[in-house]
Amino acid sequence: MSLPPQRAELFYTGKAKQVFRTSDPDVYWIHFTDGATAFNGVKRATIRDKGEVNARISAHIFERVAAAGVPTHLLGAPSPVDHLVHRVDIIPVEVVVRNLAAGSICKRLGLEEGTALPRPMVEFFYKSDELNDPLITDEHALMFGWAEAWELAYLRHASLKVNQVLRAFWDELGVTLVDFKLEFGRAMARERRGQILLADEITPDGSRLWEKGTGRHLDKDVFRRDLGDLGDTYRELFARIFGEQLHGG
Ligand code: TMP
């Protein structure tokens, strides 16, 4: 039996996560922090329990997504705030799936927030903090070498599959899935070379979740728009999913 990979040096610090190398070159260690940012880092705060809620929700959802046939980077959770993942080369094309119009699409196209879409919509954004993640077309991704045609086709197909899984999941919990963002990566391990894995996270930081009936926001818009206490909102979401209070209340 081989030992589980041991955490080694920190090599990337994001807005809400840190990524470490491990004793296995094909495995990374992701630590979820309590950091919260919005508007590309302009607004910042520390929210108690946020790292743990996000790590546990993301692991739970990734397991369901994998069971539905979309491979993910997740290997396991060595602690409630850490994930062990396959090392991937992140594709710099972020995928947003929308079921209702909200956020940037409303500003861009003059739609009212909450407008139903006739079918789920997939949008691509170029992953670039300097440029504020602009909306792009397939043509941009192909022309500038960010992804190949078959990869874009896979991203669309897999994201719509994830949407089906997530919509059913949130629906059962009395929550409407409005939209969410996904990131994918190309596996680096020799035996997996070329395989595309769902990467990063699926959390209320990168999703819009509205309580059915009331329309109350149960996601990071609470922080972006100053609608209440983000920590309380995230702990409430945790209790809905797992049927128990985080840390026993
Ligand atoms: P948007 O309305 O700002 O385009 O965002 C759509 C969804 O994607 C929303 O749930 C938030 C999420 N998202 C991120 O998680 N990170 C980002 O950088 C962006 C632009 C959106």
Coordinates of C-alpha atoms and ligand atoms in Angstrom, one line a residue:
M1 CA 0.0 0.0 0.0
S2 CA 1.4 3.4 -0.9
L3 CA 1.3 6.4 1.4
P4 CA -1.1 9.2 0.7
P5 CA 0.6 12.2 -0.9
Q6 CA 2.1 14.6 1.6
R7 CA 1.7 18.3 1.3
A8 CA 4.8 20.1 -0.1
E9 CA 5.5 23.7 -1.2
L10 CA 2.8 26.4 -1.8
F11 CA 3.0 27.5 -5.4
Y12 CA -0.2 29.4 -6.1
T13 CA -2.4 31.7 -4.0
G14 CA -5.8 32.5 -5.4
K15 CA -8.6 34.6 -4.0
A16 CA -10.2 31.8 -2.0
K17 CA -7.8 28.9 -2.4
Q18 CA -4.1 28.0 -2.1
V19 CA -2.5 25.3 -4.2
F20 CA 0.4 23.1 -3.0
R21 CA 2.5 20.5 -4.7
T22 CA 2.7 17.1 -3.0
S23 CA 5.1 14.3 -2.7
D24 CA 3.4 12.9 -5.9
P25 CA 4.2 15.0 -9.0
D26 CA 0.8 14.3 -10.5
V27 CA -1.2 15.3 -7.5
Y28 CA -1.9 18.8 -6.1
W29 CA -3.3 19.8 -2.7
I30 CA -5.9 22.5 -2.7
H31 CA -6.6 24.4 0.6
F32 CA -9.9 26.4 0.8
T33 CA -9.4 29.6 2.7
D34 CA -12.0 31.9 4.4
G35 CA -11.2 34.7 2.0
A36 CA -14.0 36.3 0.0
T37 CA -13.5 38.7 -2.9
A38 CA -15.8 40.3 -5.4
F39 CA -15.5 42.4 -8.5
N40 CA -12.1 40.9 -9.3
G41 CA -10.6 41.4 -5.9
V42 CA -11.8 45.0 -5.4
K43 CA -14.0 44.0 -2.4
R44 CA -12.4 41.7 0.2
A45 CA -13.3 40.1 3.5
T46 CA -12.6 37.1 5.7
I47 CA -15.7 35.0 6.3
R48 CA -15.5 32.4 9.2
D49 CA -16.2 28.8 8.0
K50 CA -16.4 29.8 4.3
G51 CA -13.4 27.6 3.4
E52 CA -14.9 24.6 5.1
V53 CA -18.4 25.0 3.7
N54 CA -17.0 25.5 0.2
A55 CA -14.6 22.5 0.4
R56 CA -17.3 20.2 1.7
I57 CA -20.0 21.3 -0.7
S58 CA -17.6 21.1 -3.7
A59 CA -16.4 17.6 -2.8
H60 CA -20.0 16.4 -2.3
I61 CA -21.1 17.9 -5.7
F62 CA -18.0 16.6 -7.5
E63 CA -18.8 13.1 -6.3
R64 CA -22.3 13.3 -7.8
V65 CA -21.0 14.8 -11.1
A66 CA -18.4 12.0 -11.4
A67 CA -21.1 9.4 -10.7
A68 CA -23.1 10.9 -13.6
G69 CA -20.2 10.3 -16.0
V70 CA -18.2 13.6 -16.0
P71 CA -14.7 12.9 -14.8
T72 CA -13.3 15.4 -12.2
H73 CA -9.9 16.2 -10.8
L74 CA -11.0 15.3 -7.2
L75 CA -9.1 12.3 -5.6
G76 CA -10.1 12.8 -2.0
A77 CA -10.4 15.2 0.9
P78 CA -7.5 14.8 3.5
S79 CA -9.3 17.3 5.8
P80 CA -12.6 19.3 5.8
V81 CA -10.8 22.2 4.2
D82 CA -8.5 20.4 1.7
H83 CA -8.8 18.5 -1.5
L84 CA -6.3 16.2 -3.2
V85 CA -6.6 16.5 -7.0
H86 CA -5.1 15.3 -10.2
R87 CA -2.6 17.8 -11.6
V88 CA -4.1 19.5 -14.6
D89 CA -3.3 22.3 -17.0
I90 CA -6.2 24.6 -16.6
I91 CA -8.0 25.5 -19.9
P92 CA -8.2 29.3 -19.9
V93 CA -11.9 29.2 -21.0
E94 CA -14.3 29.6 -18.1
V95 CA -17.8 28.1 -18.8
V96 CA -20.9 29.7 -17.5
V97 CA -24.2 27.9 -17.7
R98 CA -27.4 29.9 -17.2
N99 CA -30.9 28.7 -16.6
L100 CA -32.3 32.1 -15.7
A101 CA -30.9 35.5 -16.6
A102 CA -28.9 37.2 -13.8
G103 CA -25.7 39.2 -13.4
S104 CA -23.6 40.1 -16.4
I105 CA -26.0 38.9 -19.1
C106 CA -28.6 41.3 -17.7
K107 CA -26.3 44.2 -17.9
R108 CA -24.9 43.2 -21.3
L109 CA -28.3 42.6 -23.0
G110 CA -30.7 44.7 -21.0
L111 CA -32.6 41.8 -19.6
E112 CA -34.5 41.8 -16.3
E113 CA -33.0 39.7 -13.6
G114 CA -34.9 36.4 -13.3
T115 CA -36.0 36.2 -16.9
A116 CA -36.5 32.6 -17.8
L117 CA -34.3 31.3 -20.7
P118 CA -36.0 28.8 -23.1
R119 CA -33.2 26.4 -22.6
P120 CA -29.9 26.3 -20.6
M121 CA -27.4 28.6 -22.2
V122 CA -23.6 28.1 -22.3
E123 CA -21.2 31.1 -22.4
F124 CA -17.4 31.1 -22.6
F125 CA -15.2 33.7 -20.9
Y126 CA -11.5 34.2 -21.3
K127 CA -9.8 33.5 -17.9
S128 CA -7.8 36.6 -17.4
D129 CA -7.8 38.7 -14.2
E130 CA -6.1 41.6 -16.0
L131 CA -8.9 41.7 -18.6
N132 CA -11.7 41.0 -16.1
D133 CA -12.7 37.6 -17.7
P134 CA -14.2 39.0 -21.0
L135 CA -17.0 37.1 -22.8
I136 CA -15.6 35.4 -25.9
T137 CA -16.8 33.3 -28.8
D138 CA -15.5 30.0 -30.0
E139 CA -13.6 31.8 -32.7
H140 CA -11.5 33.7 -30.2
A141 CA -10.6 30.5 -28.3
L142 CA -9.7 28.7 -31.5
M143 CA -7.8 31.6 -33.1
F144 CA -5.6 32.3 -30.0
G145 CA -5.0 28.7 -29.2
W146 CA -6.9 28.6 -25.8
A147 CA -8.7 25.4 -26.7
E148 CA -9.3 23.1 -29.6
A149 CA -12.6 22.6 -31.4
W150 CA -13.2 19.2 -29.9
E151 CA -12.3 20.6 -26.4
L152 CA -14.9 23.4 -26.8
A153 CA -17.5 20.8 -27.9
Y154 CA -16.6 18.7 -24.8
L155 CA -16.8 21.7 -22.5
R156 CA -20.3 22.5 -23.8
H157 CA -21.6 18.9 -23.6
A158 CA -20.0 18.2 -20.1
S159 CA -21.3 21.6 -18.7
L160 CA -24.8 20.9 -19.8
K161 CA -24.6 17.5 -18.2
V162 CA -23.3 19.0 -14.9
N163 CA -26.2 21.5 -15.1
Q164 CA -28.7 18.6 -15.2
V165 CA -27.1 17.0 -12.2
L166 CA -26.9 20.3 -10.3
R167 CA -30.4 21.4 -11.1
A168 CA -31.9 18.2 -9.7
F169 CA -29.7 18.4 -6.7
W170 CA -30.6 22.0 -5.7
D171 CA -34.2 21.5 -6.7
E172 CA -34.7 18.8 -4.1
L173 CA -33.3 21.2 -1.5
G174 CA -35.8 23.9 -2.4
V175 CA -33.2 26.0 -4.3
T176 CA -33.3 27.3 -7.9
L177 CA -30.0 27.0 -9.7
V178 CA -29.8 30.3 -11.7
D179 CA -26.3 30.0 -13.1
F180 CA -22.8 28.7 -12.3
K181 CA -19.2 28.8 -13.6
L182 CA -17.0 25.8 -14.3
E183 CA -13.3 25.4 -15.1
F184 CA -11.8 22.4 -16.8
G185 CA -8.2 21.2 -17.2
R186 CA -6.1 18.8 -19.2
A187 CA -4.7 15.9 -17.1
M188 CA -0.9 16.0 -16.8
A189 CA -0.2 12.4 -15.6
R190 CA 1.3 10.3 -18.4
E191 CA -1.5 7.6 -18.1
R192 CA -4.2 10.3 -18.4
R193 CA -2.6 12.6 -20.9
G194 CA -5.2 14.4 -23.0
Q195 CA -8.2 13.6 -20.7
I196 CA -10.2 16.7 -19.8
L197 CA -11.2 16.8 -16.1
L198 CA -13.7 19.1 -14.4
A199 CA -11.4 21.2 -12.1
D200 CA -11.4 24.1 -9.6
E201 CA -14.6 24.0 -7.5
I202 CA -18.4 24.1 -7.6
T203 CA -19.5 26.3 -4.7
P204 CA -21.9 29.1 -3.9
D205 CA -19.0 31.4 -4.7
G206 CA -19.4 30.6 -8.4
S207 CA -23.1 29.9 -8.5
R208 CA -26.3 31.8 -8.2
L209 CA -28.8 30.0 -5.9
W210 CA -32.2 31.4 -5.1
E211 CA -34.5 30.0 -2.5
K212 CA -37.7 28.8 -4.1
G213 CA -40.8 30.8 -3.1
T214 CA -38.9 33.7 -1.5
G215 CA -36.2 34.3 -4.2
R216 CA -33.7 34.9 -1.3
H217 CA -30.1 34.8 -2.5
L218 CA -28.1 31.9 -1.0
D219 CA -24.8 32.6 -2.8
K220 CA -21.9 35.1 -3.0
D221 CA -24.3 37.8 -4.3
V222 CA -25.1 38.3 -0.6
F223 CA -21.5 39.6 -0.3
R224 CA -21.3 41.3 -3.7
R225 CA -24.5 43.2 -3.1
D226 CA -24.4 43.6 0.7
L227 CA -27.6 41.6 1.2
G228 CA -26.8 40.1 4.6
D229 CA -24.3 38.0 6.4
L230 CA -22.4 35.7 4.0
G231 CA -21.2 33.3 6.8
D232 CA -24.7 32.8 8.1
T233 CA -25.9 32.2 4.5
Y234 CA -23.2 29.6 3.8
R235 CA -23.8 27.8 7.1
E236 CA -27.5 27.6 6.3
L237 CA -26.7 26.2 2.9
F238 CA -24.5 23.6 4.6
A239 CA -27.3 22.6 6.9
R240 CA -29.7 22.2 4.0
I241 CA -27.4 19.9 2.2
F242 CA -26.0 17.8 5.0
G243 CA -29.0 17.8 7.3
E244 CA -26.8 19.0 10.3
Q245 CA -25.3 22.2 11.5
L246 CA -21.6 22.8 10.7
H247 CA -19.7 22.0 13.9
G248 CA -22.9 20.9 15.6
G249 CA -24.3 24.5 15.5
Ligands
TMP1 P1 -21.8 36.7 -14.3 O1 -23.3 37.0 -14.2 O2 -21.0 37.7 -13.6 O3 -21.4 36.4 -15.7 O4 -21.6 35.3 -13.5 C1 -22.2 34.1 -13.9 C2 -21.9 33.1 -12.8 O5 -20.6 32.7 -12.9 C3 -22.2 33.5 -11.4 O6 -22.8 32.5 -10.7 C4 -20.9 33.9 -10.8 C5 -19.9 33.0 -11.6 N1 -18.6 33.6 -11.9 C6 -17.5 33.2 -11.1 O7 -17.6 32.3 -10.3 N2 -16.3 33.8 -11.4 C7 -16.2 34.8 -12.3 O8 -15.1 35.3 -12.5 C8 -17.3 35.2 -13.1 C9 -17.3 36.3 -14.1 C10 -18.5 34.6 -12.8

